[in-house]
Coordinates of C-alpha atoms in Angstrom, one line a residue:
Chain A
X1 CA 0.0 0.0 0.0
X2 CA 1.4 3.3 -0.9
X3 CA 1.2 6.0 1.7
X4 CA -1.1 9.0 1.0
X5 CA 1.8 11.4 0.5
X6 CA 3.3 9.1 -2.1
X7 CA 0.0 8.9 -3.8
X8 CA -0.1 12.7 -4.0
X9 CA 3.4 12.8 -5.4
X10 CA 2.5 10.4 -8.1
X11 CA -0.5 12.4 -9.2
X12 CA 1.9 15.3 -8.9
X13 CA 1.6 18.1 -11.3
X14 CA -2.2 18.6 -11.8
X15 CA -3.0 18.1 -8.1
X16 CA -0.6 20.8 -7.1
X17 CA -2.2 23.1 -9.6
X18 CA -5.7 22.3 -8.2
X19 CA -4.6 22.8 -4.6
X20 CA -3.1 26.1 -5.4
X21 CA -6.4 27.3 -6.8
X22 CA -8.3 26.0 -3.7
X23 CA -5.8 27.6 -1.4
X24 CA -6.2 30.9 -3.1
X25 CA -10.0 30.7 -2.9
X26 CA -10.0 29.4 0.7
X27 CA -8.0 32.3 1.8
X28 CA -10.6 34.7 0.7
X29 CA -13.3 32.4 2.0
X30 CA -11.8 32.3 5.5
X31 CA -11.7 36.1 5.4
X32 CA -15.4 36.1 4.7
X33 CA -16.1 33.5 7.4
X34 CA -14.1 35.5 9.9
X35 CA -16.0 38.6 9.0
X36 CA -19.3 36.6 9.4
X37 CA -18.2 35.3 12.8
X38 CA -17.3 38.6 14.0
X39 CA -20.6 40.0 13.0
X40 CA -22.6 37.2 14.7
X41 CA -20.6 37.6 17.9
X42 CA -21.3 41.3 17.8
X43 CA -25.0 40.5 17.3
X44 CA -25.0 38.0 20.1
X45 CA -23.3 40.5 22.4
X46 CA -25.8 43.2 21.4
X47 CA -28.7 40.7 22.1
X48 CA -27.4 39.8 25.5
X49 CA -26.9 43.4 26.4
X50 CA -30.5 44.3 25.4
X51 CA -31.8 41.3 27.2
X52 CA -29.9 42.2 30.4
X53 CA -31.1 45.8 30.3
X54 CA -34.7 44.7 29.7
X55 CA -34.6 42.1 32.4
X56 CA -33.3 44.6 35.0
X57 CA -36.7 46.3 34.5
X58 CA -38.8 43.3 35.6
X59 CA -40.4 43.5 39.0
X60 CA -38.7 41.7 42.0
X61 CA -41.3 39.2 42.6
X62 CA -41.0 37.8 39.1
X63 CA -37.3 37.7 39.5
X64 CA -37.9 35.6 42.6
X65 CA -40.1 33.2 40.7
X66 CA -37.4 32.9 38.0
X67 CA -34.8 32.1 40.6
X68 CA -37.1 29.4 41.9
X69 CA -37.6 27.9 38.5
X70 CA -33.8 27.9 37.9
X71 CA -33.3 26.1 41.2
X72 CA -35.8 23.4 40.2
X73 CA -34.3 22.9 36.7
X74 CA -30.8 22.7 38.2
X75 CA -31.9 20.0 40.6
X76 CA -33.4 18.1 37.6
X77 CA -30.1 18.3 35.7
X78 CA -28.2 17.0 38.7
X79 CA -30.5 13.9 38.8
X80 CA -30.1 13.3 35.1
X81 CA -26.3 13.4 35.5
X82 CA -26.6 11.0 38.4
X83 CA -28.6 8.4 36.6
X84 CA -26.3 8.6 33.6
X85 CA -23.4 7.7 35.9
X86 CA -24.9 5.2 38.3
X87 CA -27.6 3.5 36.3
X88 CA -31.3 3.4 36.7
X89 CA -31.7 0.9 39.6
X90 CA -34.6 2.4 41.6
X91 CA -36.2 3.8 38.5
X92 CA -39.4 4.8 40.4
X93 CA -37.3 6.9 42.7
X94 CA -35.6 8.6 39.7
X95 CA -38.9 9.3 38.1
X96 CA -40.4 10.6 41.3
X97 CA -37.4 12.9 42.0
X98 CA -37.3 14.2 38.4
X99 CA -41.0 14.7 38.2
X100 CA -41.0 16.7 41.4
X101 CA -38.4 19.1 39.9
X102 CA -40.1 19.4 36.5
X103 CA -43.6 19.7 38.1
X104 CA -42.3 22.4 40.4
X105 CA -40.8 24.3 37.5
X106 CA -43.9 24.0 35.4
X107 CA -46.2 25.2 38.3
X108 CA -43.9 28.1 39.1
X109 CA -43.9 29.1 35.4
X110 CA -47.7 29.1 35.4
X111 CA -47.7 31.3 38.5
X112 CA -45.3 33.7 36.8
X113 CA -47.5 33.9 33.7
X114 CA -50.6 34.6 35.8
X115 CA -49.0 37.1 38.2
X116 CA -47.2 39.1 35.5
X117 CA -49.0 42.5 35.3
X118 CA -47.9 43.1 31.8
X119 CA -49.6 40.0 30.6
X120 CA -52.8 41.1 28.8
X121 CA -54.4 37.7 28.9
X122 CA -54.6 37.4 32.7
X123 CA -55.4 41.1 33.3
X124 CA -58.6 40.3 35.2
X125 CA -57.2 37.4 37.3
X126 CA -56.5 38.4 40.9
X127 CA -52.9 37.4 41.8
X128 CA -54.2 35.8 45.0
X129 CA -56.3 33.4 43.0
X130 CA -53.2 32.5 41.0
X131 CA -51.2 31.9 44.1
X132 CA -54.0 29.7 45.6
X133 CA -54.1 27.6 42.5
X134 CA -50.3 27.3 42.7
X135 CA -50.3 26.1 46.3
X136 CA -53.1 23.6 45.7
X137 CA -51.4 22.1 42.7
X138 CA -48.1 21.9 44.5
X139 CA -49.8 20.0 47.4
X140 CA -51.2 17.5 45.0
X141 CA -47.8 17.2 43.2
X142 CA -46.0 16.5 46.5
X143 CA -48.5 14.0 47.6
X144 CA -48.0 12.0 44.4
X145 CA -44.3 12.4 44.6
X146 CA -44.1 11.0 48.2
X147 CA -46.3 8.1 47.2
X148 CA -44.2 7.2 44.2
X149 CA -40.8 7.7 45.9
X150 CA -41.1 4.3 47.5
Chain B
X1 CA -38.3 -72.9 96.8
X2 CA -34.6 -72.7 95.9
X3 CA -35.4 -74.0 92.4
X4 CA -38.0 -71.2 92.1
X5 CA -35.4 -68.6 93.3
X6 CA -32.9 -70.0 90.8
X7 CA -35.4 -69.8 88.0
X8 CA -36.4 -66.2 88.9
X9 CA -32.7 -65.2 89.0
X10 CA -32.0 -66.9 85.6
X11 CA -35.1 -65.2 84.1
X12 CA -33.4 -61.9 84.7
X13 CA -30.5 -62.9 82.4
X14 CA -32.9 -63.4 79.5
X15 CA -32.9 -59.7 78.5
X16 CA -29.1 -59.7 78.4
X17 CA -29.2 -62.6 76.1
X18 CA -31.6 -60.8 73.8
X19 CA -29.4 -57.6 73.8
X20 CA -26.3 -59.5 72.9
X21 CA -27.3 -59.3 69.3
X22 CA -29.1 -56.5 67.7
X23 CA -28.6 -54.6 64.4
X24 CA -27.3 -51.6 66.5
X25 CA -24.7 -53.7 68.3
X26 CA -23.5 -56.3 65.9
X27 CA -21.4 -58.3 68.3
X28 CA -21.4 -62.0 69.1
X29 CA -22.7 -63.1 65.8
X30 CA -23.5 -66.5 64.5
X31 CA -21.8 -67.7 61.3
X32 CA -22.6 -70.8 59.4
X33 CA -19.5 -72.5 57.9
X34 CA -20.3 -75.0 55.2
X35 CA -17.5 -77.5 54.5
X36 CA -16.9 -80.2 51.9
X37 CA -14.9 -82.2 54.4
X38 CA -14.9 -81.9 58.2
X39 CA -11.1 -82.3 58.1
X40 CA -11.1 -78.6 57.1
X41 CA -12.0 -77.8 60.7
X42 CA -8.6 -78.9 61.8
X43 CA -6.6 -78.1 58.7
X44 CA -7.9 -74.5 58.8
X45 CA -8.1 -74.2 62.6
X46 CA -5.9 -71.1 62.9
X47 CA -8.3 -69.1 60.7
X48 CA -11.4 -70.4 62.5
X49 CA -9.8 -69.7 65.9
X50 CA -9.1 -66.1 64.9
X51 CA -12.7 -65.7 64.1
X52 CA -13.9 -67.3 67.3
X53 CA -11.6 -65.3 69.4
X54 CA -13.3 -62.1 68.1
X55 CA -16.7 -63.3 69.4
X56 CA -18.1 -65.2 66.4
X57 CA -20.0 -68.4 67.0
X58 CA -19.0 -70.7 64.1
X59 CA -21.4 -73.5 63.2
X60 CA -19.6 -76.1 61.2
X61 CA -21.7 -78.2 58.9
X62 CA -21.2 -80.3 55.8
X63 CA -22.5 -78.7 52.7
X64 CA -24.8 -81.5 51.8
X65 CA -26.1 -81.9 55.4
X66 CA -29.9 -82.2 54.9
X67 CA -30.7 -80.2 58.1
X68 CA -29.0 -77.0 57.3
X69 CA -31.0 -73.8 56.6
X70 CA -30.3 -70.1 56.6
X71 CA -33.7 -69.0 57.8
X72 CA -36.6 -70.5 59.6
X73 CA -40.1 -69.0 59.8
X74 CA -38.9 -65.9 58.1
X75 CA -36.1 -65.2 60.6
X76 CA -32.4 -65.6 59.7
X77 CA -30.6 -68.0 61.9
X78 CA -27.1 -66.7 61.1
X79 CA -25.5 -63.4 60.6
X80 CA -22.8 -64.5 58.2
X81 CA -22.0 -67.4 55.9
X82 CA -18.7 -68.9 55.0
X83 CA -18.6 -71.3 52.0
X84 CA -15.5 -73.4 52.2
X85 CA -17.0 -76.1 49.9
X86 CA -15.7 -75.6 46.4
X87 CA -16.7 -79.0 45.1
X88 CA -20.3 -79.0 46.2
X89 CA -22.8 -79.3 43.4
X90 CA -25.8 -79.0 45.5
X91 CA -26.4 -77.8 49.0
X92 CA -28.4 -79.8 51.4
X93 CA -31.4 -78.7 53.4
X94 CA -33.0 -75.5 52.3
X95 CA -30.0 -73.7 51.0
X96 CA -29.6 -73.0 47.3
X97 CA -28.4 -70.2 45.1
X98 CA -31.6 -68.2 45.6
X99 CA -31.5 -68.6 49.4
X100 CA -27.8 -67.5 49.5
X101 CA -28.6 -64.4 47.3
X102 CA -31.5 -63.5 49.5
X103 CA -29.2 -63.9 52.5
X104 CA -26.9 -61.3 51.1
X105 CA -29.7 -59.1 49.9
X106 CA -30.9 -58.9 53.4
X107 CA -27.6 -57.3 54.5
X108 CA -25.6 -60.3 55.7
X109 CA -22.0 -61.1 54.9
X110 CA -20.5 -63.9 52.9
X111 CA -17.1 -65.5 52.4
X112 CA -16.6 -67.8 49.4
X113 CA -13.5 -69.8 48.7
X114 CA -13.2 -71.6 45.4
X115 CA -10.5 -74.0 44.3
X116 CA -9.2 -75.6 41.2
X117 CA -12.1 -78.1 41.2
X118 CA -14.7 -75.5 41.9
X119 CA -18.2 -76.7 41.1
X120 CA -20.7 -74.8 38.8
X121 CA -22.7 -73.8 41.8
X122 CA -19.9 -72.0 43.4
X123 CA -19.0 -70.4 40.1
X124 CA -22.6 -69.3 39.7
X125 CA -22.7 -67.8 43.1
X126 CA -19.5 -65.9 42.3
X127 CA -20.9 -64.7 39.0
X128 CA -24.0 -63.3 40.8
X129 CA -21.6 -61.3 42.9
X130 CA -19.9 -59.8 39.9
X131 CA -16.8 -62.0 39.8
X132 CA -16.2 -64.3 36.8
X133 CA -14.0 -67.4 37.4
X134 CA -12.1 -68.8 34.5
X135 CA -14.4 -71.0 32.5
X136 CA -11.9 -73.7 32.0
X137 CA -12.5 -76.1 34.9
X138 CA -8.9 -77.3 35.0
X139 CA -7.3 -73.9 34.8
X140 CA -5.2 -72.6 37.7
X141 CA -3.2 -69.4 38.1
X142 CA 0.4 -69.9 36.9
X143 CA 3.1 -67.4 37.3
X144 CA 6.6 -68.1 36.1
X145 CA 8.3 -65.0 37.6
X146 CA 6.4 -64.5 40.8
X147 CA 6.0 -68.0 42.2
X148 CA 7.0 -69.0 45.7
X149 CA 10.4 -70.7 45.8
X150 CA 10.2 -74.2 47.3
X151 CA 12.6 -77.1 47.5
X152 CA 10.8 -79.1 44.8
X153 CA 10.6 -77.8 41.2
X154 CA 6.8 -77.2 41.0
X155 CA 4.6 -76.2 38.2
X156 CA 4.6 -72.6 39.5
X157 CA 1.0 -72.7 40.5
X158 CA 2.0 -71.8 44.1
X159 CA 2.4 -68.1 43.7
X160 CA 3.6 -65.4 46.1
X161 CA 1.8 -62.2 45.6
X162 CA 2.2 -58.8 47.3
X163 CA 0.1 -56.7 45.0
X164 CA -2.4 -55.6 47.7
X165 CA -5.0 -52.9 47.3
X166 CA -3.9 -49.7 49.1
X167 CA -6.5 -49.3 51.8
X168 CA -6.1 -49.1 55.6
X169 CA -9.7 -49.9 56.1
X170 CA -9.6 -53.1 54.2
X171 CA -6.2 -54.5 55.3
X172 CA -5.5 -52.8 58.5
X173 CA -3.0 -50.0 59.3
X174 CA 0.0 -52.4 59.7
X175 CA 1.8 -53.1 56.4
X176 CA 1.8 -56.7 55.4
X177 CA 5.6 -57.4 55.0
X178 CA 5.6 -60.9 53.6
X179 CA 3.9 -61.9 50.3
X180 CA 0.8 -64.0 50.4
X181 CA 0.9 -67.6 49.2
X182 CA -1.9 -68.5 46.8
X183 CA -2.7 -71.7 44.9
X184 CA -5.9 -71.9 43.0
X185 CA -8.1 -70.4 40.3
X186 CA -8.1 -66.8 39.2
X187 CA -11.1 -64.6 38.4
X188 CA -11.7 -61.4 36.6
X189 CA -14.0 -58.6 37.7
X190 CA -16.8 -57.5 35.4
X191 CA -15.9 -54.0 34.3
X192 CA -19.4 -52.7 34.5
X193 CA -19.7 -53.5 38.2
X194 CA -18.6 -50.6 40.3
X195 CA -19.0 -52.4 43.6
X196 CA -16.3 -55.1 43.3
X197 CA -12.7 -54.4 44.1
X198 CA -9.5 -56.4 43.7
X199 CA -7.8 -56.9 47.0
X200 CA -5.0 -59.2 45.9
X201 CA -4.2 -59.1 42.2
X202 CA -1.8 -61.3 40.3
X203 CA 1.4 -60.0 38.9
X204 CA 1.5 -58.8 35.3
X205 CA 3.3 -62.1 34.3
X206 CA 0.5 -64.4 35.6
X207 CA -1.9 -66.3 33.4
X208 CA -4.7 -68.7 34.0
X209 CA -4.3 -72.1 32.3
X210 CA -4.2 -75.8 32.8
X211 CA -0.8 -76.6 34.4
X212 CA -0.8 -80.2 33.1
X213 CA -1.3 -79.6 29.4
X214 CA 0.5 -77.5 26.9
X215 CA -1.1 -74.2 26.0
X216 CA -2.9 -74.5 22.7
X217 CA -4.1 -70.9 22.5
X218 CA -3.3 -67.7 24.4
X219 CA -5.0 -67.8 27.8
X220 CA -8.1 -65.5 28.2
X221 CA -7.1 -64.3 31.7
X222 CA -3.7 -62.8 31.9
X223 CA -1.7 -60.3 33.9
X224 CA -3.0 -57.9 36.5
X225 CA -6.5 -58.4 35.3
X226 CA -6.5 -61.6 37.2
X227 CA -7.8 -61.1 40.7
X228 CA -6.9 -63.6 43.3
X229 CA -9.0 -62.3 46.2
X230 CA -11.8 -59.8 45.6
X231 CA -14.4 -58.0 47.7
X232 CA -17.8 -56.7 47.0
X233 CA -19.6 -54.1 49.1
X234 CA -23.3 -54.2 48.1
X235 CA -25.5 -51.2 48.1
X236 CA -27.2 -52.4 51.3
X237 CA -23.7 -52.6 52.9
X238 CA -23.5 -56.4 52.8
X239 CA -19.9 -57.5 52.3
X240 CA -18.7 -60.4 50.3
X241 CA -15.2 -61.9 50.1
X242 CA -14.3 -64.1 47.2
X243 CA -11.1 -66.0 47.0
X244 CA -9.8 -68.3 44.3
X245 CA -8.0 -70.6 46.7
X246 CA -9.3 -72.5 49.7
X247 CA -5.8 -73.7 50.6
X248 CA -4.6 -70.1 51.3
X249 CA -6.7 -70.2 54.4
X250 CA -5.1 -73.4 55.7
X251 CA -2.7 -73.7 58.7
X252 CA 0.0 -75.0 56.4
X253 CA 0.0 -71.8 54.3
X254 CA -0.4 -69.6 57.4
X255 CA 2.7 -71.1 59.1
X256 CA 5.0 -71.6 56.1
X257 CA 7.8 -69.3 55.1
X258 CA 7.8 -67.7 51.8
X259 CA 10.3 -66.4 49.3
X260 CA 9.2 -64.8 46.2
X261 CA 11.1 -65.8 43.1
X262 CA 13.6 -63.2 42.0
X263 CA 13.8 -61.6 45.5
X264 CA 16.6 -62.4 47.9
X265 CA 14.5 -62.1 51.2
X266 CA 13.1 -65.2 52.7
X267 CA 10.2 -64.4 55.1
X268 CA 9.8 -66.7 58.1
X269 CA 6.0 -66.5 57.9
X270 CA 3.8 -65.8 55.0
X271 CA 1.5 -62.8 55.0
X272 CA -1.6 -65.1 54.7
X273 CA -2.6 -65.0 58.3
X274 CA -2.3 -61.2 58.7
X275 CA -3.9 -60.6 55.3
X276 CA -6.9 -62.9 55.8
X277 CA -7.5 -62.0 59.4
X278 CA -7.5 -58.3 58.7
X279 CA -9.7 -58.8 55.6
X280 CA -12.2 -60.9 57.6
X281 CA -12.4 -58.1 60.2
X282 CA -13.5 -55.9 57.4
X283 CA -15.9 -58.4 55.9
X284 CA -17.7 -58.9 59.3
X285 CA -18.1 -55.1 59.7
X286 CA -15.4 -54.6 62.4
X287 CA -13.9 -51.9 60.4
X288 CA -15.3 -49.3 58.0
X289 CA -18.9 -49.6 59.1
X290 CA -20.2 -46.1 59.5
X291 CA -23.5 -44.7 60.8
X292 CA -24.7 -41.2 60.6
X293 CA -27.1 -39.9 63.3
X294 CA -28.5 -36.7 64.6
X295 CA -28.7 -34.5 61.5
X296 CA -29.3 -31.0 62.7
X297 CA -29.7 -27.7 61.0
X298 CA -30.7 -24.3 62.4
X299 CA -30.2 -20.6 61.8
X300 CA -27.0 -19.1 63.1
X301 CA -27.8 -17.9 66.6
X302 CA -30.9 -19.9 67.2
X303 CA -31.0 -23.5 68.5
X304 CA -34.2 -25.1 67.1
X305 CA -34.8 -26.3 63.6
X306 CA -37.0 -23.9 61.5
X307 CA -39.5 -25.2 59.1
X308 CA -38.4 -22.9 56.3
X309 CA -35.4 -20.7 55.5
X310 CA -35.3 -17.3 53.8
X311 CA -32.8 -16.5 51.0
X312 CA -29.5 -15.0 52.3
X313 CA -30.0 -16.5 55.8
X314 CA -27.0 -17.8 57.7
X315 CA -27.4 -21.4 58.8
X316 CA -25.4 -24.1 60.6
X317 CA -25.6 -27.8 59.6
X318 CA -24.3 -30.7 61.7
X319 CA -24.2 -34.5 61.6
X320 CA -22.6 -37.1 63.8
X321 CA -20.8 -40.0 62.2
X322 CA -19.6 -43.0 64.1
X323 CA -17.6 -46.1 63.1
X324 CA -18.2 -49.5 64.5
X325 CA -15.0 -50.8 66.1
X326 CA -16.1 -54.4 66.7
X327 CA -17.2 -53.6 70.3
X328 CA -18.5 -50.1 70.3
X329 CA -19.3 -47.0 68.2
X330 CA -16.2 -44.9 67.9
X331 CA -16.2 -41.3 66.5
X332 CA -15.2 -41.4 62.8
X333 CA -12.5 -38.9 62.0
X334 CA -12.0 -37.7 58.4
X335 CA -11.6 -34.4 56.6
X336 CA -13.4 -35.1 53.3
X337 CA -17.1 -35.4 54.4
X338 CA -19.0 -32.8 52.3
X339 CA -22.5 -31.5 52.5
X340 CA -24.5 -30.2 49.5
X341 CA -27.3 -27.7 49.5
X342 CA -29.0 -29.2 46.5
X343 CA -31.9 -28.3 44.2
X344 CA -31.4 -30.1 40.9
X345 CA -27.7 -29.2 41.3
X346 CA -25.6 -28.3 44.3
X347 CA -25.8 -24.6 45.0
X348 CA -23.5 -24.9 48.0
X349 CA -20.8 -27.7 48.5
X350 CA -18.9 -27.4 51.7
X351 CA -16.4 -29.6 53.6
X352 CA -17.6 -30.4 57.0
X353 CA -15.1 -29.7 59.8
X354 CA -15.0 -32.1 62.7
X355 CA -14.4 -31.8 66.4
X356 CA -12.8 -35.2 66.4
X357 CA -15.5 -36.6 68.6
X358 CA -17.8 -37.6 65.7
X359 CA -19.6 -34.3 65.2
X360 CA -19.3 -32.7 61.7
X361 CA -20.5 -29.2 61.2
X362 CA -20.3 -26.3 58.9
X363 CA -22.0 -22.9 58.4
X364 CA -22.9 -21.2 55.2
X365 CA -25.2 -18.7 53.7
X366 CA -28.4 -19.8 51.9
X367 CA -28.1 -18.9 48.2
X368 CA -30.0 -16.2 46.5
X369 CA -32.5 -18.7 45.0
X370 CA -35.7 -19.8 46.5
X371 CA -37.3 -23.2 46.1
X372 CA -37.2 -26.6 47.9
X373 CA -33.7 -27.6 48.7
X374 CA -32.1 -30.7 50.3
X375 CA -29.2 -31.1 52.6
X376 CA -27.4 -34.0 51.0
X377 CA -24.4 -35.9 52.3
X378 CA -23.2 -38.5 49.8
X379 CA -20.2 -40.2 51.2
X380 CA -18.7 -43.2 49.3
X381 CA -15.2 -44.1 50.1
X382 CA -13.3 -47.3 49.3
X383 CA -14.0 -49.9 52.0
X384 CA -16.4 -47.8 54.0
X385 CA -20.2 -48.2 54.0
X386 CA -21.8 -45.6 51.9
X387 CA -23.6 -42.7 53.6
X388 CA -26.5 -41.2 51.7
X389 CA -28.3 -38.6 53.9
X390 CA -30.9 -36.2 52.7
X391 CA -33.1 -33.7 54.5
X392 CA -35.5 -31.5 52.6
X393 CA -36.1 -27.8 53.5
X394 CA -38.0 -25.1 51.7
X395 CA -36.4 -21.7 51.1
X396 CA -38.6 -18.6 50.6
X397 CA -37.9 -15.2 49.1
X398 CA -38.0 -11.9 50.9
X399 CA -41.4 -10.9 52.4
X400 CA -42.7 -7.5 51.3
X401 CA -41.5 -5.8 54.4
X402 CA -38.1 -7.5 54.5
X403 CA -36.5 -5.4 51.8
X404 CA -34.4 -2.5 52.9
X405 CA -36.6 0.5 53.7
X406 CA -34.4 3.2 52.1
X407 CA -32.3 2.2 49.1
X408 CA -28.9 3.9 49.4
X409 CA -28.6 4.3 45.6
X410 CA -31.8 6.4 45.6
X411 CA -30.7 9.0 48.2
X412 CA -30.2 11.8 45.6
X413 CA -33.7 11.3 44.5
X414 CA -35.0 11.4 48.0
X415 CA -32.9 14.6 48.5
X416 CA -34.3 16.2 45.4
X417 CA -37.9 15.5 46.3
X418 CA -37.5 16.9 49.8
X419 CA -35.5 19.8 48.7
X420 CA -38.3 20.7 46.2
X421 CA -40.8 20.6 49.1
X422 CA -38.5 22.8 51.2
X423 CA -38.0 25.2 48.3
X424 CA -41.8 25.4 47.8
X425 CA -42.3 26.4 51.5
X426 CA -39.6 29.0 51.4
X427 CA -40.8 30.3 48.1
X428 CA -44.4 30.7 49.3
X429 CA -43.2 32.6 52.4
X430 CA -41.0 34.9 50.3
X431 CA -43.6 35.4 47.7
X432 CA -46.4 36.3 50.2
X433 CA -44.3 38.7 52.3
X434 CA -42.5 40.3 49.5
X435 CA -43.6 43.9 48.9

């Protein structure tokens, strides 16, 4: 078996010519790509900046709900990493733990939607009613979780 | 009055007479000795005396005596049978081939000695025991390199053999120094029979042929395949000794010196007496007769036997094994008794350790399989009675509440669920009181 470099050398003259052309075009292409990357990174930075400034304007209670959702999702991710490492032996316990995190996150998100004053859809819903629904659903969720945990 | 008193006193000895023999204490046993010729009583007196000195009552009868019988009204009259009657064509009385085989099948012992004019009946009895004598009626065992040196130039049918089986149970712990003199017919053991053993084999240069005529064709029985003395231990632990020579039991052979051809040592006394006395001790159950009693098993830490075990239980198994010494049950000491915890195949196979006083015990964990198991002890060793003990015990799986309450592998999930609950409480507090 001839090595790859030897193969190239045998094909010799025309390959070198083709490579040269490619190299020349790739140079310009990389310049274009670089320009594109720079522009997308600039766009991403601009996006993040605008997001941060808009988020600073949200009310504190919504920020607290966001923190709570983040905590729930983080716990869910820990459990997924754990089952990937150790294996799924008490699968019911895994499902129960995961479902408690996801359920908590979902219910908190629902609360945030209903409590957000800028949301036109829930303008007429008193926030106390939303909170009561949230508490009741959480009670049911935790009842189910404790039963399934085993 | 004194006669009555004497009678009453003597009556009290009756129970002792009854306990002198029982299957538990096989001592003072009665043995029927059938002879061709009553002169054998004196010509083989040393051998008979060795038996009588060990407590056997020998009843000498001629083989065609019309009054002999092994059993009467369903009860056996004797505990052992010695057939020193090689030429008998038919037994007298009620003894025949079937009666002798029934006698052995009921657990009693038998010694048969054939000779170079052995009758068909004796040969048939031997064949039923798994031993085939040479079919040629005139054949004897001849050995031109291993014969006993004598003053006269014989036809080398008197052979000196020291090819003993290696077993302390069969032949005693003392080594037999002198070779054994033998003159008679040889036999071969049927290869399918796993219960017969060669105790004294001929040397590789021996063959079985008629000493008076020239050999016309190669002999059928040659070499070490020829057995001179064999034993059989039946599955019901009856023991049979079959010898191809009656004259090896005689006083003449017991007392004579022996020199094996080709060896320089001349022994003052042949090994016949030691060999046959030790072997007769084995045949009459004075050695190698085991009994196993008192099988116990219980959970580790408890004392009484449960009706059922659970998987992954720790249990202890013990059994007591004794060996009959001729007078009493002595503890049997060995390190190769094993117990199996068996269900279709042994899940656990362990050696039992002994406290040297007859008790064998071991502890192990019940395997992780449920079902109906047996504790099996299968002990078959050369020369010993076979022990086949089995005790059935069921094993159940875990009950619903015998599993571990909290699985350690699931602690992160428990933590996640409870932390979600705690987070919910804290969040509601913060959310309600946040302005």
